[in-house]
Amino acid sequence: MREIVIVGGGYAGFYTAWGLEKLLRAGEARVTVVDPRPYMTYQPFLPEVTAGSVEARHAAVSLRRHLRRTRLIAGSVTEIRHTDRRITVRPAGGSEYDLGYDTLVVTAGAVTRTFPIPGLAQQAIGLKHVEEAVAVRDRLMTAFDQAASLPPGAERRKLLTVTFVGGGFSGVEGFGELLSLATAMLKHYPELSADDLSFHLVEARGRILPEVSDEPGAWVVRSLENRGARVHLNTQLLSAVDGHVVLTGGEEYDSGLIVWTAGNASNPVVHNHTDLPVDERGLLVVRPDLRMGTDSEPVADVWAAGDDAAVPDLASTVPGARTVPNAQHAVRQGKRLAKNIAADLRGGRIRDYRHSSLGVVATLGLGRGVFEYKGLVIKGLPAWLMHRGYHVLAVPTWERKVRVLTVWLTAALFGRDLVSLASVQHPRDAFVASSGLQKSGGSRTTSRPAA
């Protein structure tokens, strides 16, 4: 039986495995997915997770629940050696081992791109995974509780100062949603006012949202500024030591929450630990049919898709264009991969990947959004409703659709859930503290109560 190994369980990997389960006949091949996480993250929901509009678990699709005929390995791939047809797997627990394959699918996905900025690694948090979105939300809500008990001054101001670095979709949507949450929370904190909030969006380029045209991008900036935010264009972060933000141009301030969303980088295993061909950006060289290699130098039995693959964009009129690394392409590439791999096993026809964009839509907070498709621009509430409608249809499985829709309807009736569970990030603190008290209390803490 042929062994098909998929490196990565994100969009492209999940949809490839899901499609193969439906297409492969019994005994035709065994599919294995290797990923350190037991779920696929639906990343477009992460900004709404930060705002509490979507439950964290609803933005994660369980691999074991939905890939019932696929072997799942919880671990990271540290090396790919196609000359030997083997990968090296580092499991969540235990020693590394080699895993052989007949067909390899590389959908490892991108990682957060960072720079050696002083204090960044110690102070910032990303927005690429569910746990990061939850932490961002809990930190803001905890900051509100702490700030409400302090007098006006530098300490309160720092707690309620939020900085997002990166003006792409992830940064702008997360920024807008968190700003919406903070504004809504003010009515529950009479000790605080809108003047206490300070939200900063830092972007190195001269505009935000490069996926949309200039006018909608400028409108988004005006919309955020009208809501009290500061948008710093043509600006870079120089330092974040101890939460003290230093920007190019000389502006400095203290920020209690720093979120880094300044782009993606190719996965290290793809960039540095493989004998597969990569381009100058460290992305896998892929043909239009999603096979690895080029027409003149194909790589046998290896396929790739998603954020770490340079997939030719056949729908673009620009020579040499590559598909944009977003969920819209990754999902459809995964579906095409499954069909092509199944056809290849049976000597059938392999089709090229081609997809014309359905447009771009972004949420900017509750009731606010922007949509653009071939010159058609929709702003405000209609765009926000389109965003929610599209993503509740796009999230995989009916079970997740119903769960997300139920939370949205509940919030519409009863409002946002404003409970912070930041303490779950340190679950043993209460136990350790009580253990210390019991130890210091001597025999009284161990005596049995009277009958």
Short mmCIF file of C-alpha atoms in Angstrom, two decimals:
data_model
loop_
_atom_site.label_atom_id
_atom_site.label_comp_id
_atom_site.label_asym_id
_atom_site.label_seq_id
_atom_site.Cartn_x
_atom_site.Cartn_y
_atom_site.Cartn_z
CA MET A 1 0.00 0.00 0.00
CA ARG A 2 1.33 3.41 -0.99
CA GLU A 3 2.40 5.72 1.84
CA ILE A 4 1.33 9.37 1.48
CA VAL A 5 2.85 11.70 4.09
CA ILE A 6 1.57 15.25 4.53
CA VAL A 7 3.88 17.67 6.37
CA GLY A 8 1.63 20.18 8.14
CA GLY A 9 -2.02 20.13 9.15
CA GLY A 10 -2.97 23.72 8.34
CA TYR A 11 -5.42 24.78 5.62
CA ALA A 12 -3.72 23.10 2.68
CA GLY A 13 -2.68 20.00 4.62
CA PHE A 14 -6.08 19.52 6.27
CA TYR A 15 -8.03 19.91 3.03
CA THR A 16 -5.62 17.61 1.17
CA ALA A 17 -6.06 14.85 3.75
CA TRP A 18 -9.81 15.46 4.01
CA GLY A 19 -10.15 15.25 0.24
CA LEU A 20 -8.03 12.10 -0.01
CA GLU A 21 -10.21 10.36 2.57
CA LYS A 22 -13.19 10.92 0.28
CA LEU A 23 -11.39 9.99 -2.95
CA LEU A 24 -9.15 7.04 -2.09
CA ARG A 25 -10.46 3.50 -2.24
CA ALA A 26 -9.90 1.07 0.62
CA GLY A 27 -6.34 -0.28 0.55
CA GLU A 28 -5.23 2.14 -2.19
CA ALA A 29 -2.99 4.26 0.04
CA ARG A 30 -2.40 5.23 3.66
CA VAL A 31 -2.37 8.94 4.50
CA THR A 32 -0.30 10.34 7.38
CA VAL A 33 -0.38 13.94 8.63
CA VAL A 34 2.49 15.22 10.78
CA ASP A 35 1.79 18.40 12.76
CA PRO A 36 2.68 19.53 16.30
CA ARG A 37 -0.88 20.73 16.93
CA PRO A 38 -3.92 18.43 17.04
CA TYR A 39 -6.07 20.96 15.21
CA MET A 40 -6.26 23.18 12.15
CA THR A 41 -6.55 26.86 13.04
CA TYR A 42 -9.10 28.87 11.06
CA GLN A 43 -6.97 32.02 11.17
CA PRO A 44 -9.57 34.51 9.82
CA PHE A 45 -11.42 34.03 13.13
CA LEU A 46 -8.42 34.95 15.31
CA PRO A 47 -9.18 38.71 15.34
CA GLU A 48 -12.71 37.88 16.53
CA VAL A 49 -11.27 35.53 19.16
CA THR A 50 -9.31 38.49 20.54
CA ALA A 51 -12.59 40.41 20.82
CA GLY A 52 -14.53 37.48 22.27
CA SER A 53 -16.88 37.37 19.27
CA VAL A 54 -15.79 33.78 18.50
CA GLU A 55 -14.96 31.16 21.12
CA ALA A 56 -11.33 30.05 20.92
CA ARG A 57 -12.19 26.37 20.47
CA HIS A 58 -14.51 27.21 17.58
CA ALA A 59 -11.57 28.64 15.61
CA ALA A 60 -9.80 25.29 15.87
CA VAL A 61 -10.88 22.26 13.83
CA SER A 62 -9.94 18.95 15.44
CA LEU A 63 -7.82 16.77 13.14
CA ARG A 64 -8.77 13.52 14.87
CA ARG A 65 -12.47 14.24 14.78
CA HIS A 66 -12.59 15.01 11.08
CA LEU A 67 -9.70 12.97 9.64
CA ARG A 68 -10.95 9.61 10.84
CA ARG A 69 -9.08 7.44 8.32
CA THR A 70 -5.81 9.36 8.45
CA ARG A 71 -2.87 8.48 10.67
CA LEU A 72 -1.98 11.53 12.78
CA ILE A 73 1.45 12.11 14.29
CA ALA A 74 1.84 14.86 16.89
CA GLY A 75 5.28 16.22 16.14
CA SER A 76 7.41 18.55 14.06
CA VAL A 77 9.30 17.67 10.90
CA THR A 78 12.91 18.78 11.33
CA GLU A 79 14.36 17.54 8.03
CA ILE A 80 13.21 16.35 4.59
CA ARG A 81 15.55 14.10 2.59
CA HIS A 82 13.83 13.29 -0.66
CA THR A 83 16.88 11.48 -2.02
CA ASP A 84 16.18 8.85 0.68
CA ARG A 85 12.39 9.42 0.66
CA ARG A 86 12.46 10.02 4.39
CA ILE A 87 11.57 12.79 6.81
CA THR A 88 12.80 13.25 10.37
CA VAL A 89 10.04 13.65 12.95
CA ARG A 90 10.49 15.18 16.39
CA PRO A 91 7.49 13.96 18.43
CA ALA A 92 5.90 15.93 21.25
CA GLY A 93 7.59 13.51 23.64
CA GLY A 94 10.47 11.16 22.95
CA SER A 95 13.37 10.99 20.53
CA GLU A 96 13.47 11.91 16.85
CA TYR A 97 12.90 9.19 14.29
CA ASP A 98 12.75 8.78 10.52
CA LEU A 99 9.54 8.20 8.59
CA GLY A 100 9.52 6.87 5.05
CA TYR A 101 7.09 7.75 2.26
CA ASP A 102 6.19 7.04 -1.35
CA THR A 103 4.42 10.36 -1.94
CA LEU A 104 5.23 13.55 -0.01
CA VAL A 105 2.99 16.60 0.38
CA VAL A 106 4.64 19.68 1.91
CA THR A 107 2.11 22.08 3.42
CA ALA A 108 4.15 23.14 6.44
CA GLY A 109 2.87 26.73 6.34
CA ALA A 110 4.64 29.95 7.18
CA VAL A 111 5.92 31.16 10.54
CA THR A 112 5.84 34.64 12.04
CA ARG A 113 8.63 36.82 10.66
CA THR A 114 10.58 38.66 13.34
CA PHE A 115 13.58 40.97 13.47
CA PRO A 116 16.35 41.44 16.07
CA ILE A 117 14.64 44.40 17.74
CA PRO A 118 15.65 44.95 21.39
CA GLY A 119 12.91 43.78 23.75
CA LEU A 120 10.69 42.32 21.01
CA ALA A 121 11.14 38.66 21.99
CA GLN A 122 10.56 39.46 25.68
CA GLN A 123 7.54 41.78 25.32
CA ALA A 124 5.59 41.05 22.14
CA ILE A 125 3.05 38.38 21.32
CA GLY A 126 2.05 37.13 17.88
CA LEU A 127 -1.39 36.62 16.36
CA LYS A 128 -1.03 33.44 14.34
CA HIS A 129 -2.39 30.80 16.72
CA VAL A 130 -5.46 30.41 18.90
CA GLU A 131 -3.54 30.58 22.16
CA GLU A 132 -2.00 33.90 21.13
CA ALA A 133 -5.41 35.41 20.33
CA VAL A 134 -6.76 34.26 23.70
CA ALA A 135 -3.73 35.70 25.51
CA VAL A 136 -4.13 39.07 23.77
CA ARG A 137 -7.76 39.30 24.84
CA ASP A 138 -7.08 38.21 28.42
CA ARG A 139 -4.17 40.62 28.80
CA LEU A 140 -6.30 43.57 27.70
CA MET A 141 -9.14 42.62 30.05
CA THR A 142 -6.75 42.08 32.96
CA ALA A 143 -5.20 45.46 32.21
CA PHE A 144 -8.65 47.07 32.53
CA ASP A 145 -9.14 45.50 35.96
CA GLN A 146 -5.72 46.65 37.12
CA ALA A 147 -6.03 50.15 35.65
CA ALA A 148 -9.43 50.71 37.29
CA SER A 149 -7.83 50.37 40.73
CA LEU A 150 -5.06 52.89 39.98
CA PRO A 151 -5.14 56.68 40.03
CA PRO A 152 -4.56 58.55 36.76
CA GLY A 153 -0.89 58.54 35.86
CA ALA A 154 1.90 56.78 34.00
CA GLU A 155 1.16 53.30 35.35
CA ARG A 156 -2.52 53.41 34.35
CA ARG A 157 -1.63 54.91 30.98
CA LYS A 158 0.84 52.10 30.21
CA LEU A 159 -1.70 49.40 31.10
CA LEU A 160 -4.23 50.83 28.65
CA THR A 161 -1.77 51.45 25.81
CA VAL A 162 -1.86 48.86 23.02
CA THR A 163 0.58 48.65 20.10
CA PHE A 164 0.14 46.54 16.97
CA VAL A 165 3.15 46.29 14.66
CA GLY A 166 2.16 45.34 11.10
CA GLY A 167 -0.58 46.76 8.88
CA GLY A 168 -1.54 43.69 6.88
CA PHE A 169 -4.89 41.92 7.21
CA SER A 170 -3.99 40.12 10.43
CA GLY A 171 -2.73 43.28 12.11
CA VAL A 172 -5.51 45.61 10.97
CA GLU A 173 -8.31 43.15 11.76
CA GLY A 174 -6.85 42.29 15.17
CA PHE A 175 -6.28 45.97 15.92
CA GLY A 176 -9.80 46.96 14.91
CA GLU A 177 -11.44 44.15 16.86
CA LEU A 178 -9.42 44.82 20.03
CA LEU A 179 -10.17 48.55 19.77
CA SER A 180 -13.86 47.67 19.48
CA LEU A 181 -13.63 45.45 22.57
CA ALA A 182 -11.81 48.12 24.61
CA THR A 183 -14.33 50.79 23.68
CA ALA A 184 -17.25 48.51 24.63
CA MET A 185 -15.65 47.68 27.99
CA LEU A 186 -15.48 51.32 29.08
CA LYS A 187 -19.17 51.39 30.04
CA HIS A 188 -18.46 48.67 32.62
CA TYR A 189 -15.56 50.62 34.15
CA PRO A 190 -16.82 54.01 35.44
CA GLU A 191 -13.33 54.69 36.80
CA LEU A 192 -11.97 54.85 33.22
CA SER A 193 -12.72 57.01 30.19
CA ALA A 194 -11.94 56.99 26.47
CA ASP A 195 -9.07 59.40 27.17
CA ASP A 196 -7.32 56.63 29.11
CA LEU A 197 -7.13 54.40 26.03
CA SER A 198 -4.18 54.69 23.67
CA PHE A 199 -4.11 52.41 20.59
CA HIS A 200 -1.20 52.53 18.12
CA LEU A 201 -0.90 50.75 14.76
CA VAL A 202 2.66 50.83 13.36
CA GLU A 203 3.31 50.09 9.67
CA ALA A 204 6.67 50.35 7.88
CA ARG A 205 5.10 51.11 4.51
CA GLY A 206 3.18 54.20 3.46
CA ARG A 207 -0.19 52.41 3.55
CA ILE A 208 -2.00 49.56 5.26
CA LEU A 209 -3.85 46.57 3.79
CA PRO A 210 -1.74 46.11 0.62
CA GLU A 211 -4.33 43.64 -0.72
CA VAL A 212 -6.85 46.47 -1.27
CA SER A 213 -6.47 49.57 -3.45
CA ASP A 214 -5.35 52.96 -2.18
CA GLU A 215 -8.74 54.59 -1.52
CA PRO A 216 -10.20 51.80 0.68
CA GLY A 217 -6.88 51.57 2.52
CA ALA A 218 -6.93 55.30 3.23
CA TRP A 219 -10.55 55.04 4.36
CA VAL A 220 -9.60 52.34 6.88
CA VAL A 221 -6.91 54.63 8.31
CA ARG A 222 -9.41 57.49 8.66
CA SER A 223 -11.96 55.16 10.23
CA LEU A 224 -9.49 53.92 12.86
CA GLU A 225 -8.30 57.44 13.65
CA ASN A 226 -11.89 58.67 14.01
CA ARG A 227 -12.30 56.00 16.69
CA GLY A 228 -9.36 57.43 18.65
CA ALA A 229 -6.51 55.25 17.35
CA ARG A 230 -3.11 56.41 16.09
CA VAL A 231 -1.87 54.97 12.79
CA HIS A 232 1.89 55.42 12.24
CA LEU A 233 2.73 54.98 8.54
CA ASN A 234 6.30 54.85 7.17
CA THR A 235 7.31 53.99 10.73
CA GLN A 236 9.28 51.12 12.23
CA LEU A 237 9.71 49.78 15.74
CA LEU A 238 13.24 50.39 17.03
CA SER A 239 12.95 49.08 20.59
CA ALA A 240 10.44 47.56 23.00
CA VAL A 241 12.62 47.00 26.05
CA ASP A 242 10.46 46.67 29.20
CA GLY A 243 7.45 47.76 27.16
CA HIS A 244 8.99 51.14 26.30
CA VAL A 245 8.23 51.61 22.60
CA VAL A 246 10.66 53.61 20.48
CA LEU A 247 9.62 54.39 16.89
CA THR A 248 11.54 55.81 13.97
CA GLY A 249 10.81 59.50 13.89
CA GLY A 250 11.56 59.89 17.60
CA GLU A 251 8.22 59.08 19.23
CA GLU A 252 8.43 57.09 22.48
CA TYR A 253 5.82 55.79 24.91
CA ASP A 254 5.16 52.90 27.32
CA SER A 255 2.87 50.12 26.12
CA GLY A 256 1.40 47.37 28.26
CA LEU A 257 0.48 45.18 25.28
CA ILE A 258 2.55 44.79 22.10
CA VAL A 259 1.25 42.55 19.31
CA TRP A 260 3.56 41.63 16.41
CA THR A 261 1.86 40.93 13.06
CA ALA A 262 4.56 42.15 10.68
CA GLY A 263 4.39 39.43 8.07
CA ASN A 264 5.34 35.80 7.57
CA ALA A 265 8.51 33.87 6.76
CA SER A 266 8.90 30.47 5.16
CA ASN A 267 8.95 27.50 7.49
CA PRO A 268 12.52 26.74 8.70
CA VAL A 269 12.31 23.09 7.60
CA VAL A 270 11.53 24.29 4.07
CA HIS A 271 14.05 27.10 4.07
CA ASN A 272 17.00 25.36 5.67
CA HIS A 273 16.49 21.62 6.14
CA THR A 274 15.47 20.05 2.87
CA ASP A 275 17.01 18.94 -0.41
CA LEU A 276 13.89 20.07 -2.29
CA PRO A 277 14.27 23.08 -4.62
CA VAL A 278 13.47 26.50 -3.12
CA ASP A 279 13.51 29.97 -4.65
CA GLU A 280 15.34 33.11 -3.52
CA ARG A 281 12.67 33.77 -0.86
CA GLY A 282 12.99 30.29 0.63
CA LEU A 283 9.70 29.08 -0.87
CA LEU A 284 9.26 25.70 -2.51
CA VAL A 285 9.39 25.75 -6.32
CA VAL A 286 6.01 24.46 -7.53
CA ARG A 287 4.50 23.88 -10.97
CA PRO A 288 0.94 25.02 -11.83
CA ASP A 289 -0.36 21.50 -11.12
CA LEU A 290 1.17 21.75 -7.60
CA ARG A 291 3.91 19.21 -8.29
CA MET A 292 7.35 20.18 -6.99
CA GLY A 293 9.99 21.40 -9.43
CA THR A 294 9.74 22.90 -12.91
CA ASP A 295 8.61 21.60 -16.29
CA SER A 296 12.23 20.92 -17.23
CA GLU A 297 13.28 19.57 -13.81
CA PRO A 298 10.32 17.90 -12.10
CA VAL A 299 10.63 16.31 -8.67
CA ALA A 300 8.96 12.91 -8.65
CA ASP A 301 6.22 12.15 -6.11
CA VAL A 302 6.43 15.47 -4.22
CA TRP A 303 3.64 18.04 -4.08
CA ALA A 304 3.34 21.34 -2.23
CA ALA A 305 0.84 24.11 -1.53
CA GLY A 306 0.03 26.86 0.93
CA ASP A 307 2.11 29.66 2.38
CA ASP A 308 5.51 27.99 1.91
CA ALA A 309 5.00 27.22 -1.80
CA ALA A 310 5.56 29.59 -4.74
CA VAL A 311 2.48 28.56 -6.72
CA PRO A 312 2.11 30.18 -10.17
CA ASP A 313 -1.00 32.36 -10.37
CA LEU A 314 -2.58 31.40 -13.68
CA ALA A 315 -5.49 33.80 -13.08
CA SER A 316 -3.17 36.82 -12.99
CA THR A 317 -2.19 38.83 -16.06
CA VAL A 318 1.17 39.71 -14.49
CA PRO A 319 4.00 37.56 -15.87
CA GLY A 320 5.57 35.35 -13.21
CA ALA A 321 2.89 36.15 -10.62
CA ARG A 322 2.51 33.85 -7.64
CA THR A 323 -0.65 33.19 -5.65
CA VAL A 324 -1.12 35.35 -2.56
CA PRO A 325 -0.43 33.40 0.67
CA ASN A 326 -3.92 33.51 2.16
CA ALA A 327 -6.64 31.13 3.30
CA GLN A 328 -8.65 31.55 0.11
CA HIS A 329 -5.85 30.01 -1.97
CA ALA A 330 -4.63 27.48 0.61
CA VAL A 331 -8.07 25.87 0.98
CA ARG A 332 -8.58 25.56 -2.77
CA GLN A 333 -5.02 24.36 -3.35
CA GLY A 334 -5.60 21.61 -0.78
CA LYS A 335 -8.74 20.49 -2.57
CA ARG A 336 -6.95 20.48 -5.95
CA LEU A 337 -4.00 18.60 -4.42
CA ALA A 338 -6.26 15.80 -3.20
CA LYS A 339 -7.81 15.40 -6.66
CA ASN A 340 -4.46 15.51 -8.43
CA ILE A 341 -2.79 13.00 -6.11
CA ALA A 342 -5.70 10.57 -6.47
CA ALA A 343 -5.61 10.99 -10.26
CA ASP A 344 -1.84 10.46 -10.30
CA LEU A 345 -2.19 7.19 -8.37
CA ARG A 346 -4.63 5.93 -11.01
CA GLY A 347 -2.87 7.30 -14.09
CA GLY A 348 -5.58 9.91 -14.58
CA ARG A 349 -5.48 13.52 -15.73
CA ILE A 350 -3.65 16.07 -13.55
CA ARG A 351 -5.14 19.55 -13.66
CA ASP A 352 -3.47 22.92 -13.05
CA TYR A 353 -4.51 25.05 -10.10
CA ARG A 354 -6.36 28.18 -11.16
CA HIS A 355 -8.46 30.41 -8.96
CA SER A 356 -9.65 33.96 -9.51
CA SER A 357 -9.93 36.00 -6.33
CA LEU A 358 -13.37 36.32 -4.78
CA GLY A 359 -12.36 39.74 -3.48
CA VAL A 360 -11.03 40.78 -0.09
CA VAL A 361 -13.03 41.51 3.03
CA ALA A 362 -11.83 42.66 6.44
CA THR A 363 -13.49 43.23 9.79
CA LEU A 364 -12.57 46.42 11.65
CA GLY A 365 -14.55 45.71 14.80
CA LEU A 366 -18.20 45.13 15.65
CA GLY A 367 -20.37 46.49 12.83
CA ARG A 368 -17.44 47.81 10.80
CA GLY A 369 -15.71 46.34 7.75
CA VAL A 370 -14.44 46.88 4.22
CA PHE A 371 -14.90 44.78 1.08
CA GLU A 372 -13.37 45.17 -2.38
CA TYR A 373 -13.84 43.19 -5.58
CA LYS A 374 -12.68 44.44 -8.99
CA GLY A 375 -13.27 48.09 -8.21
CA LEU A 376 -16.44 47.53 -6.18
CA VAL A 377 -15.89 48.84 -2.65
CA ILE A 378 -18.34 48.34 0.23
CA LYS A 379 -17.73 49.87 3.64
CA GLY A 380 -19.19 49.80 7.12
CA LEU A 381 -21.98 47.52 8.35
CA PRO A 382 -22.75 45.83 4.99
CA ALA A 383 -19.08 44.84 4.57
CA TRP A 384 -18.98 43.55 8.15
CA LEU A 385 -22.07 41.41 7.51
CA MET A 386 -20.44 40.10 4.32
CA HIS A 387 -17.32 39.22 6.33
CA ARG A 388 -19.32 37.20 8.84
CA GLY A 389 -21.44 35.56 6.16
CA TYR A 390 -18.45 34.52 4.08
CA HIS A 391 -16.45 33.06 6.95
CA VAL A 392 -19.31 31.16 8.57
CA LEU A 393 -19.73 29.47 5.18
CA ALA A 394 -15.98 29.01 4.66
CA VAL A 395 -15.06 27.48 8.03
CA PRO A 396 -14.89 23.70 7.53
CA THR A 397 -17.55 21.30 8.84
CA TRP A 398 -21.18 22.02 9.67
CA GLU A 399 -20.44 21.44 13.32
CA ARG A 400 -18.11 24.46 13.42
CA LYS A 401 -20.51 26.60 11.38
CA VAL A 402 -23.34 25.97 13.83
CA ARG A 403 -21.16 26.60 16.88
CA VAL A 404 -19.85 29.92 15.54
CA LEU A 405 -23.27 31.09 14.40
CA THR A 406 -24.74 30.23 17.82
CA VAL A 407 -22.13 32.35 19.61
CA TRP A 408 -22.81 35.28 17.29
CA LEU A 409 -26.57 35.06 17.87
CA THR A 410 -26.06 34.80 21.63
CA ALA A 411 -23.82 37.88 21.62
CA ALA A 412 -26.40 39.79 19.60
CA LEU A 413 -29.00 39.10 22.32
CA PHE A 414 -26.90 39.43 25.47
CA GLY A 415 -23.79 41.38 24.44
CA ARG A 416 -20.12 40.49 24.74
CA ASP A 417 -18.81 38.07 27.32
CA LEU A 418 -16.31 40.16 29.30
CA VAL A 419 -14.80 37.48 31.53
CA SER A 420 -11.00 37.25 31.55
CA LEU A 421 -9.39 33.88 32.19
CA ALA A 422 -5.78 35.03 32.15
CA SER A 423 -5.05 32.84 35.17
CA VAL A 424 -5.41 29.70 33.02
CA GLN A 425 -2.02 30.58 31.54
CA HIS A 426 -0.54 29.80 34.97
CA PRO A 427 -2.84 27.07 36.28
CA ARG A 428 -0.61 25.96 39.16
CA ASP A 429 -0.15 29.37 40.80
CA ALA A 430 -3.14 29.04 43.14
CA PHE A 431 -2.22 25.48 44.08
CA VAL A 432 1.41 26.37 44.75
CA ALA A 433 0.41 29.39 46.81
CA SER A 434 -2.03 27.36 48.93
CA SER A 435 0.57 24.61 49.38
CA GLY A 436 2.98 27.19 50.74
CA LEU A 437 0.41 28.46 53.20
CA GLN A 438 -0.38 24.93 54.38
CA LYS A 439 3.30 24.19 54.91
CA SER A 440 3.80 27.33 56.96
CA GLY A 441 0.67 26.58 58.98
CA GLY A 442 2.17 23.48 60.57
CA SER A 443 0.10 20.63 61.96
CA ARG A 444 -3.11 22.66 62.04
CA THR A 445 -3.47 22.31 58.25
CA THR A 446 -3.18 18.52 58.36
CA SER A 447 -5.47 17.82 61.32
CA ARG A 448 -8.85 16.30 60.62
CA PRO A 449 -11.99 18.27 61.37
CA ALA A 450 -13.94 17.24 64.47
CA ALA A 451 -16.69 14.74 63.91
#
